[in-house]
Short mmCIF file of C-alpha atoms in Angstrom, two decimals:
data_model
loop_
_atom_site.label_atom_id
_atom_site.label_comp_id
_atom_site.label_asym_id
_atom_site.label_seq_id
_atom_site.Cartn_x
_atom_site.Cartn_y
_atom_site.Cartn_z
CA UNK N 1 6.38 -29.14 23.43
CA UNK N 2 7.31 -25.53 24.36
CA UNK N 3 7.69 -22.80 21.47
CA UNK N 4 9.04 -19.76 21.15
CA UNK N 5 5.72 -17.81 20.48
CA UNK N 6 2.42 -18.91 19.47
CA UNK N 7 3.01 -17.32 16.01
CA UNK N 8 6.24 -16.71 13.72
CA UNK N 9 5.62 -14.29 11.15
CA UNK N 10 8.31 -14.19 8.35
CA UNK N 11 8.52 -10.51 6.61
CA UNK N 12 7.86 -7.24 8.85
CA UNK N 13 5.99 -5.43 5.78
CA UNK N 14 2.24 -4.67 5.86
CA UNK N 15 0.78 -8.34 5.44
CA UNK N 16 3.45 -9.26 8.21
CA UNK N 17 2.79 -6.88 10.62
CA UNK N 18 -1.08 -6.59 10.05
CA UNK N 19 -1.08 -9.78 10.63
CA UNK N 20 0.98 -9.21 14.02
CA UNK N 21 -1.53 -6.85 15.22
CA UNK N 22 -4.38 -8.06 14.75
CA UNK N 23 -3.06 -11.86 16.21
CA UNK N 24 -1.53 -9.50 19.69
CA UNK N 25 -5.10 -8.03 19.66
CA UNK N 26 -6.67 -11.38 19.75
CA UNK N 27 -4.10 -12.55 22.41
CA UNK N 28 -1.79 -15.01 20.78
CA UNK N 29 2.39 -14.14 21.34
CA UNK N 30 3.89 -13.26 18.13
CA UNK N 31 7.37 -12.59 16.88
CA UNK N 32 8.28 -10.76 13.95
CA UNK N 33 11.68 -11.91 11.77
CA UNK N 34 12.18 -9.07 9.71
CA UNK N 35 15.55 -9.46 7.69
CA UNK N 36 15.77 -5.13 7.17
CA UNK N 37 17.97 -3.14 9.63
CA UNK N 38 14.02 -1.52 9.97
CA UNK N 39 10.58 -2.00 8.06
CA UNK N 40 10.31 -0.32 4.66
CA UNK N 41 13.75 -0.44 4.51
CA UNK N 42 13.70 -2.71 1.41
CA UNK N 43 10.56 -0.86 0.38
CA UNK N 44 12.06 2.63 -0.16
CA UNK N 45 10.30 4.47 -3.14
CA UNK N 46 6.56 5.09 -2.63
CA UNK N 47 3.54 3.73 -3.69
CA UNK N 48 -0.37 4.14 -3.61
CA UNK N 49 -2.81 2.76 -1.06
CA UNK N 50 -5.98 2.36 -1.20
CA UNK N 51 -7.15 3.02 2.75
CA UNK N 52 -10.11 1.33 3.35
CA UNK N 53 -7.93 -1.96 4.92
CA UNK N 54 -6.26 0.11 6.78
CA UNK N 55 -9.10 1.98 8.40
CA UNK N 56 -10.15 -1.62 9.49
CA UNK N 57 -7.07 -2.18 11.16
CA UNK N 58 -6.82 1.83 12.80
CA UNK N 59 -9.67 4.07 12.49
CA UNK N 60 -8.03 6.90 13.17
CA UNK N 61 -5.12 6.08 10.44
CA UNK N 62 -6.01 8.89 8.29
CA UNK N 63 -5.55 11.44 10.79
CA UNK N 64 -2.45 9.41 12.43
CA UNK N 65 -0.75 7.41 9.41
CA UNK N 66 2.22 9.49 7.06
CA UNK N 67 0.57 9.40 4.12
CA UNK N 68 1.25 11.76 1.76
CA UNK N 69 -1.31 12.99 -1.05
CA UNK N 70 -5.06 11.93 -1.58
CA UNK N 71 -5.75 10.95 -5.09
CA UNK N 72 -8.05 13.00 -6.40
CA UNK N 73 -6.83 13.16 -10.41
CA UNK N 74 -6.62 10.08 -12.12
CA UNK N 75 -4.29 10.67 -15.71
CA UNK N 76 -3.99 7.64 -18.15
CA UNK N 77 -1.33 8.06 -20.93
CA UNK N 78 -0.97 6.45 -24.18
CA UNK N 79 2.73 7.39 -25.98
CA UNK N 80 2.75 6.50 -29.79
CA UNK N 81 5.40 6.90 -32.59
CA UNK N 82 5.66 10.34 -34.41
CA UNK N 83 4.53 12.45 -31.97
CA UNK N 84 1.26 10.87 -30.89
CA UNK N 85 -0.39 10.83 -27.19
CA UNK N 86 -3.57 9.79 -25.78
CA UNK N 87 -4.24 11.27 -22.45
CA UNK N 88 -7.46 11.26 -20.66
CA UNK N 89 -8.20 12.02 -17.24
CA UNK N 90 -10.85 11.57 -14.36
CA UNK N 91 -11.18 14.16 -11.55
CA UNK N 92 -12.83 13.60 -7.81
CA UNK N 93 -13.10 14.27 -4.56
CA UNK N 94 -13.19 10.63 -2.90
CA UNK N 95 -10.15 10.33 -1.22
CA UNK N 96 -10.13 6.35 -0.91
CA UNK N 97 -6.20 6.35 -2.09
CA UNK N 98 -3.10 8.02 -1.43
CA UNK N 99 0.11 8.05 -1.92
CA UNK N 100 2.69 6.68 0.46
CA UNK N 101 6.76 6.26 0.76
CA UNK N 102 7.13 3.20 2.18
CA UNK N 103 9.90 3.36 4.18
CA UNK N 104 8.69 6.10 6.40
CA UNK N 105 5.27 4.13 6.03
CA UNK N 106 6.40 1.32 7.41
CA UNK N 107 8.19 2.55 10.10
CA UNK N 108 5.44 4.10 11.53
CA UNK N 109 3.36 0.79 10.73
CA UNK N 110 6.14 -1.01 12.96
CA UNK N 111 5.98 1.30 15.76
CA UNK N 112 2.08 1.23 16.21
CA UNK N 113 2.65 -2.58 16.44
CA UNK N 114 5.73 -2.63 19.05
CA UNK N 115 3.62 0.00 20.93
CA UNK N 116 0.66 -2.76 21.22
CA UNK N 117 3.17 -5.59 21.96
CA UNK N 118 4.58 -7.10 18.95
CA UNK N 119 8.12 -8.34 19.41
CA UNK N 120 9.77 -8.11 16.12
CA UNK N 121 13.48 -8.82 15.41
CA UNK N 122 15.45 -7.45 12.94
CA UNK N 123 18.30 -8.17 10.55
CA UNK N 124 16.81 -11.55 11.01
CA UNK N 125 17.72 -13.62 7.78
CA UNK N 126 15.44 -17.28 7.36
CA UNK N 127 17.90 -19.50 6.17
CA UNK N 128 15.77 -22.46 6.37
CA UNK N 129 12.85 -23.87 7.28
CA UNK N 130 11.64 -27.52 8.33
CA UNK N 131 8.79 -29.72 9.96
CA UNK N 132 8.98 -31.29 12.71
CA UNK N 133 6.11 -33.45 13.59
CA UNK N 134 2.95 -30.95 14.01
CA UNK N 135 5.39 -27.94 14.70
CA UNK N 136 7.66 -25.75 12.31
CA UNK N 137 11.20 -24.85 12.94
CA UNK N 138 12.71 -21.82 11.46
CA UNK N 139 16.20 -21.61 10.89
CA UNK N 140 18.02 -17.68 11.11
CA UNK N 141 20.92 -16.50 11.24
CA UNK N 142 20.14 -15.90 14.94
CA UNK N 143 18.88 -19.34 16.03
CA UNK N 144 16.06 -21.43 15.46
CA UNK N 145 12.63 -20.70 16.58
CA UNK N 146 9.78 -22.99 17.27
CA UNK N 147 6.34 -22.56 16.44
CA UNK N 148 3.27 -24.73 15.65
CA UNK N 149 2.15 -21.68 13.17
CA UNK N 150 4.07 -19.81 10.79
CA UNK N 151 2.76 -16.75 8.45
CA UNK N 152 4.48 -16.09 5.68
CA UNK N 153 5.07 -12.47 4.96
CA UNK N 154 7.94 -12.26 3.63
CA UNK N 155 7.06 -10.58 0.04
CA UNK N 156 7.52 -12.72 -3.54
CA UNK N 157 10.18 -14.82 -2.34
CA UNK N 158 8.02 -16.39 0.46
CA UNK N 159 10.99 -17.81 2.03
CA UNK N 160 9.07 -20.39 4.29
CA UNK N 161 7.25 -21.36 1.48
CA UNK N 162 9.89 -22.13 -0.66
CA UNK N 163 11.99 -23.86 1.94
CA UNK N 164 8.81 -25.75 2.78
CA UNK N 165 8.00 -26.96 -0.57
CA UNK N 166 4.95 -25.26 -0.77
CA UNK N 167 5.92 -22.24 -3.23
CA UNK N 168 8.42 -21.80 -6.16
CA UNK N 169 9.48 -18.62 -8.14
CA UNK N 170 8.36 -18.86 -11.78
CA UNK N 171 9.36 -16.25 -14.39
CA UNK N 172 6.02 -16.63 -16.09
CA UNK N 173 4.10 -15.50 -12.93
CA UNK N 174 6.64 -12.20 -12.01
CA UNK N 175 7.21 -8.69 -12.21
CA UNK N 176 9.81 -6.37 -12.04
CA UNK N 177 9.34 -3.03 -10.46
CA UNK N 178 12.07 -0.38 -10.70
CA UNK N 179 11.01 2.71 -8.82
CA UNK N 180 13.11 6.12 -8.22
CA UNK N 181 11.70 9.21 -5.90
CA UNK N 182 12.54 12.53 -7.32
CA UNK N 183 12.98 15.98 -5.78
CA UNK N 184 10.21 17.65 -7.58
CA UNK N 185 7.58 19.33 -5.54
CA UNK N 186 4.29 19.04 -7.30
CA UNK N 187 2.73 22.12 -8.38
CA UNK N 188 -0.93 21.46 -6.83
CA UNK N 189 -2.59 22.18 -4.12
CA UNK N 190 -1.29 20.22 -0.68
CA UNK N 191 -4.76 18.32 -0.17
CA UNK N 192 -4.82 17.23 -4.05
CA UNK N 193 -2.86 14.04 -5.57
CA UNK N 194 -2.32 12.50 -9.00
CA UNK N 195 -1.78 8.99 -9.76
CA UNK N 196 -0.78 9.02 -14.55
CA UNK N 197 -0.63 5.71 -15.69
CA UNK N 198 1.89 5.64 -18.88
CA UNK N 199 1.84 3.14 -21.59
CA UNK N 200 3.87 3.20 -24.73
CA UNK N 201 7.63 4.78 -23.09
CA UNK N 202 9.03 1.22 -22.64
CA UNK N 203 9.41 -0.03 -25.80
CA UNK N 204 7.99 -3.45 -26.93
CA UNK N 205 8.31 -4.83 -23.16
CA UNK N 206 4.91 -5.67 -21.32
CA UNK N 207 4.28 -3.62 -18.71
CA UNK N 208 3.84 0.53 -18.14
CA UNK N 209 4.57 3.13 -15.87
CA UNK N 210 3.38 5.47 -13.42
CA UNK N 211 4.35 8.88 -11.97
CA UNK N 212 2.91 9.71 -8.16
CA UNK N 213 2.63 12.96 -6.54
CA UNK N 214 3.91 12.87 -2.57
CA UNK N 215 3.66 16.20 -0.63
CA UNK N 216 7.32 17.68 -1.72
CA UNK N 217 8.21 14.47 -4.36
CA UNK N 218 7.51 12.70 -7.22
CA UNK N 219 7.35 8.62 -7.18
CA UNK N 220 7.73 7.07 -10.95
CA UNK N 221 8.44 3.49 -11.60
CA UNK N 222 8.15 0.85 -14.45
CA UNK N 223 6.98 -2.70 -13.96
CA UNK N 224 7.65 -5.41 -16.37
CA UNK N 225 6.47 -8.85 -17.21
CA UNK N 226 10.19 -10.39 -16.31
CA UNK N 227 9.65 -12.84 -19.35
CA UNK N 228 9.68 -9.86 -21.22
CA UNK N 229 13.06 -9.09 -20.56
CA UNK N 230 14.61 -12.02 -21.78
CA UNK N 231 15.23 -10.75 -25.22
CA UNK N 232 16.09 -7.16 -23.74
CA UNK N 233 18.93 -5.27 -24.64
CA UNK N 234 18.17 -2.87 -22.25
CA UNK N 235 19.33 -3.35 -18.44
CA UNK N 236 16.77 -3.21 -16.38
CA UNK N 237 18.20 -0.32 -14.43
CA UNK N 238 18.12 2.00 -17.75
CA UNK N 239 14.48 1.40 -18.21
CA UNK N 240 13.38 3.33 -15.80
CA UNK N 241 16.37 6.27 -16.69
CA UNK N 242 14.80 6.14 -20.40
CA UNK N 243 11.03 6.45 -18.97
CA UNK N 244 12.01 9.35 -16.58
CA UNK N 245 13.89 10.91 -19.27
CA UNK N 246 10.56 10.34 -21.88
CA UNK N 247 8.58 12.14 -19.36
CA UNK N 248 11.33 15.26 -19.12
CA UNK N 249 11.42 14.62 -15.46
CA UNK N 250 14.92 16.11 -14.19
CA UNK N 251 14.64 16.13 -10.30
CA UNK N 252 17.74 14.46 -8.58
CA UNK N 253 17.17 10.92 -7.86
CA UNK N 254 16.26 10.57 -3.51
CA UNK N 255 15.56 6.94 -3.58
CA UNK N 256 15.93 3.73 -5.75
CA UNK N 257 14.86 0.20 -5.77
CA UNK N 258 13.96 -2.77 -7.54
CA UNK N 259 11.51 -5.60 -6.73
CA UNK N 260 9.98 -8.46 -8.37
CA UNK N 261 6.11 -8.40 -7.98
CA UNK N 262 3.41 -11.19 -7.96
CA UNK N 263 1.55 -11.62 -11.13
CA UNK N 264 -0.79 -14.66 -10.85
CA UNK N 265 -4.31 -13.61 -10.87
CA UNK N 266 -7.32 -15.44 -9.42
CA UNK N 267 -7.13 -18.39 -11.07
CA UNK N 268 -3.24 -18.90 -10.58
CA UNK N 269 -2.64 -18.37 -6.77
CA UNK N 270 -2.07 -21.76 -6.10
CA UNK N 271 -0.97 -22.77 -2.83
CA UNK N 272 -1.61 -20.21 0.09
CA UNK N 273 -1.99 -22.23 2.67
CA UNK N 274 -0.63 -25.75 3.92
CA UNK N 275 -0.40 -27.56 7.74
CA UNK N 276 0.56 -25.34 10.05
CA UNK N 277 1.37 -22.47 7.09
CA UNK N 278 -0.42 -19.14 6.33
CA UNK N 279 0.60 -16.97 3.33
CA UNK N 280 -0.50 -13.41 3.02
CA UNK N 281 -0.06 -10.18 0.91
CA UNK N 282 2.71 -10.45 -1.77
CA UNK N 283 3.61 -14.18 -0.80
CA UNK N 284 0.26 -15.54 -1.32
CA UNK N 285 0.46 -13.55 -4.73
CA UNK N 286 -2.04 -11.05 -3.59
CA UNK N 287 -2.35 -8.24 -7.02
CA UNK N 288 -5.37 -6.83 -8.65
CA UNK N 289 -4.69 -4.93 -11.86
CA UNK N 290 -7.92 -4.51 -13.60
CA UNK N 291 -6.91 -1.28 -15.73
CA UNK N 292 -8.42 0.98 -13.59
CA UNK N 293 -7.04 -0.16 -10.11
CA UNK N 294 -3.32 -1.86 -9.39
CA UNK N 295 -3.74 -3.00 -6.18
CA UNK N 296 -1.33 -5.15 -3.58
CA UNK N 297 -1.32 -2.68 -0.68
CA UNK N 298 -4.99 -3.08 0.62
CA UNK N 299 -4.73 -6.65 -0.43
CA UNK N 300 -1.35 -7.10 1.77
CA UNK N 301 -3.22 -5.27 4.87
CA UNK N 302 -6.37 -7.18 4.88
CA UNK N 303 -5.08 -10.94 4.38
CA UNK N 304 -2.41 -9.69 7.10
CA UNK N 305 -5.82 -9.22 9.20
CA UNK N 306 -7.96 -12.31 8.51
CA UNK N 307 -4.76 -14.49 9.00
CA UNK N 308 -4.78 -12.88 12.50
CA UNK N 309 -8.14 -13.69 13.15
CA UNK N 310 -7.60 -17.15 11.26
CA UNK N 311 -4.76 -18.00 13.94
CA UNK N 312 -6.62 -17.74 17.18
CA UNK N 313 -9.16 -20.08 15.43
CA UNK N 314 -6.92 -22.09 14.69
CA UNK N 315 -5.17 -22.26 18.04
CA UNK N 316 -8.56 -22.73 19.62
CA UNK N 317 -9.21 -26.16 17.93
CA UNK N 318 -5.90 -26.68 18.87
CA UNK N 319 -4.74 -28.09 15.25
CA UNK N 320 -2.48 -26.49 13.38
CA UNK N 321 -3.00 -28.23 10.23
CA UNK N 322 -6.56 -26.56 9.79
CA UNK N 323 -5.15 -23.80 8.33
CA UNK N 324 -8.08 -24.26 5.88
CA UNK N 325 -9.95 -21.57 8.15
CA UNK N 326 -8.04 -19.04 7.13
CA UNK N 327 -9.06 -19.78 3.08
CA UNK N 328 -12.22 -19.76 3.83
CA UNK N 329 -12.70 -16.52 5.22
CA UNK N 330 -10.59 -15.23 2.27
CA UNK N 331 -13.53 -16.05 0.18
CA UNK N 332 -15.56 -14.07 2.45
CA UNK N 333 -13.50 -11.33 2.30
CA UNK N 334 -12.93 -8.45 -0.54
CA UNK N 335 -9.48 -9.93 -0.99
CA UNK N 336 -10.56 -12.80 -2.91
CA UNK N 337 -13.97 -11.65 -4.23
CA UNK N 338 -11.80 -8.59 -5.60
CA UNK N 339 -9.06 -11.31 -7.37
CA UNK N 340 -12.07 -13.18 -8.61
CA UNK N 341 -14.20 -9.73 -10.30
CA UNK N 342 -11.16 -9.08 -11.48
CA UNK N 343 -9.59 -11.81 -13.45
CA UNK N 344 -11.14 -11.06 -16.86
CA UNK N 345 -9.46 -7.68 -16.88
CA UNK N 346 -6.24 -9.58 -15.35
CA UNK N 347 -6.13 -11.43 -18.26
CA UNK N 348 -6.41 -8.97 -20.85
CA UNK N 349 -3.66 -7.22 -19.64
CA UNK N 350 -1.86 -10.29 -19.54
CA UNK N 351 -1.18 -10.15 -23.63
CA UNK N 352 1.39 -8.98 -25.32
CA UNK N 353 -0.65 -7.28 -27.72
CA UNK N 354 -2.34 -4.68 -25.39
CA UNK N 355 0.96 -3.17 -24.57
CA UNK N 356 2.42 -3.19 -27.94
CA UNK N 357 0.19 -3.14 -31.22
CA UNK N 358 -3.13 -2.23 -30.31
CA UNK N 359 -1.98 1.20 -28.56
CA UNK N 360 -0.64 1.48 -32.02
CA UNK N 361 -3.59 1.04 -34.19
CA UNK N 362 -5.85 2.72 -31.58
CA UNK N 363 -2.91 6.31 -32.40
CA UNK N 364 -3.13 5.25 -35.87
CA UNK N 365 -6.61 5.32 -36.28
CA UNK N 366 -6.95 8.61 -34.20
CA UNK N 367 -4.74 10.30 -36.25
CA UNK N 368 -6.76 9.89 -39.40
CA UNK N 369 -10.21 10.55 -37.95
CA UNK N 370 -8.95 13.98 -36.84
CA UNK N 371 -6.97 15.12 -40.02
CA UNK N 372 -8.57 16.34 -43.16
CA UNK N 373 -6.58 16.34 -46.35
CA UNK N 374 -9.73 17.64 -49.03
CA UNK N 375 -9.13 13.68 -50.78
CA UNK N 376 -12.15 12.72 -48.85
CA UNK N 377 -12.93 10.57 -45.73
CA UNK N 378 -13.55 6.95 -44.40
CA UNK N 379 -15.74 5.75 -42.35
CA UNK N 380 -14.42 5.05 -39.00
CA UNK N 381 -14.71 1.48 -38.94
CA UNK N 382 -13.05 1.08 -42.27
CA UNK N 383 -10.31 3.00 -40.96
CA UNK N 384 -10.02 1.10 -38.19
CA UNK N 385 -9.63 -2.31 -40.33
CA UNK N 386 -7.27 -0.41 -42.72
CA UNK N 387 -4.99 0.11 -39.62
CA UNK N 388 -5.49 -3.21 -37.86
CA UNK N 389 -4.70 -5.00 -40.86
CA UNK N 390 -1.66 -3.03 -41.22
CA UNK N 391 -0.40 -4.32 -38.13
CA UNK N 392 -1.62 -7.57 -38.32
CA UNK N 393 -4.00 -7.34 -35.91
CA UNK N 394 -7.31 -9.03 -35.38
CA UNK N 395 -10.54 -6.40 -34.63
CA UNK N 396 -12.43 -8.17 -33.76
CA UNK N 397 -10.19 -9.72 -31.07
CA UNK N 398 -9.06 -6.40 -30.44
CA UNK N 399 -12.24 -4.93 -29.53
CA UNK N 400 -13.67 -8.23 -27.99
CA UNK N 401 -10.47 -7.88 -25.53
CA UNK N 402 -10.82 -3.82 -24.84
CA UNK N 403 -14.43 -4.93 -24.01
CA UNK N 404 -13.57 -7.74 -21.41
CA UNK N 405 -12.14 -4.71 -19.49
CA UNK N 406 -15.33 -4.01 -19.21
CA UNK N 407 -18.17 -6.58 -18.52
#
């Protein structure tokens, strides 16, 4: 049987063309079917990375890549009714993150891996996909193409996947992220970056935002648990309006998008591989989000890589249906032992009750510690079950959860 290329890898974003790269490097003919007129071009509002993946894959990225600010301030905000804010913040010098816009990012990512070979085709839409025998044939709107490997890049919908059998969209398991890049130059010095993480500005839906500084923008975005929104009366397009508007922010609006995310954790994946079938980055469900990190980027970049290296394995033994390789040196990587650490925080976050009441009785119970009326005080734990009763919450599940953040 002749194919078209050793390799067909559905989704030009960072799993895809990771994943592209590192297979060239190793020898193996790849194409690309990217269904954007470019790459990032349906990833057009920034983000954060953290770099250390992409160091792997190009050492010299930080001095080459467009990235745009280190983060070196870390800002967590906690909105409450009448007034009420907690903010904290954590200042540093390690610049293992920065801030990105993704379309220029990925452009650049796209050219470094045409440079080295990669053939990648654009406005390339999968319309289908089938199996024939021990080969997979991919159905565009340009043709079909012939491979006895596919990697699936191509973001939540994982179109291979789907038309495969192998992955469906539930609402349970999803995000929504609606992101907007503003005009605003930050006021900070060019080689500093802050990443504030917002809670309380979106009403009772589960989920937060996040404001990021870029060298001569501002990136802020909400994401949502979509089963949230079912009993929304806001559209989801006004959410973010209402947050930006919360925050005072005022810039004029440079880009705007809206993308459902993976939210599965460790112990949800399910599926992310199958005979002659590799899923990576958002497709596999790749997203840590452990309260202190939210994570898909470095996740995306580094399964992109180890499905690389899994594929000349794989063609090696010449059969394509032990695509089992390419799991196990997942669990040898910090993709999977990251998901794993992370799964009791995942989980946490994962309740309604962390976005909505206990931010409340956490304001509640600040706000009477630090008044003083001359009627006389209580003790800070029986404030704290005045106010958790009040809002019919449990303490000691409240504090049991805050602490699974934790340990």
């Amino acid at each position: 049987m002749s194919f078209d290329a050793d390799i067909v890898i559905a989704g030009g974003g960072l799993a895809g063309l990771s994943a592209a790269i590192t297979a060239n490097r190793e020898g193996l003919s790849t194409i690309v079917l990217e269904r954007g007129e470019y790459s990032g071009s349906k990833n057009v509002s920034g983000g954060r990375m953290y770099v250390h993946a992409l160091s792997q894959l190009f050492p010299d990225a930080l001095e080459r890549a467009p990235l745009e600010r280190p983060v070196t301030k870390e800002t967590y905000e906690i909105y409450c009714e009448e007034g009420k804010k907690i903010t904290f913040s954590f200042q540093h010098k390690t610049k293992n993150s920065y801030t990105i816009l993704r379309a220029k990012f990925d452009q650049w990512l796209a050219k470094e891996a045409e440079n080295e070979g990669v053939l990648i085709s654009y406005t390339t839409l999968i319309t289908n996909a089938r199996r024939e025998k021990d080969y997979v044939v991919i159905e565009t709107n340009r043709g079909e193409l012939k491979a006895p490997l596919v990697i699936d890049a191509g973001g939540i919908t994982a179109p291979v996947s789907r038309f495969l059998g192998v992955k469906k969209l539930e609402p349970k398991t999803l995000m929504l992220g609606v992101k907007e890049v503003l005009d605003i130059k930050p006021e900070i010095p060019e080689n500093e970056g802050e990443a504030r993480t917002i809670m309380g500005l979106i009403g009772n839906l589960k989920g937060g935002g996040f404001v990021y500084t870029n060298k001569d923008t501002l990136s802020i975005g909400v994401t949502i648990k979509v089963e949230s929104l079912y009993n929304s009366s806001i559209p989801s397009h006004e959410i973010v309006e209402r947050f930006r508007e919360s925050l005072g922010l005022s810039g004029n609006i440079l880009e705007y998008s809206a993308h459902l995310i993976p939210y599965y954790g460790y112990d949800k994946i399910g599926k992310i591989h199958d005979k002659n079938l590799i899923l990576v980055g958002d497709a596999a469900g790749f997203l840590i989000n452990d309260g202190f990190n939210i994570r898909g980027m470095d996740l995306a970049i580094g399964s992109g890589i180890i499905a690389g290296k899994a594929a000349k394995k794989i063609k090696e033994l010449n059969d394509y249906s032990r695509t089992d390789i390419y799991y196990e040196m997942l669990k040898e990587s910090f993709v999977l032992k990251d998901m794993k650490t992370a799964l009791r925080s995942f989980s946490v976050l994962s309740e309604e009750e962390v976005f909505t009441k206990y931010p409340k009785v956490i304001c509640n119970v600040l706000g009477k510690l630090f008044t003083v009326t001359g009627d006389g005080k209580e003790r800070p734990i029986n404030v704290l079950l005045q106010e958790s009763k009040s809002e019919n919450v449990n303490t000691t599940k409240m504090l049991s959860d805050l602490m699974r953040l934790f340990i």
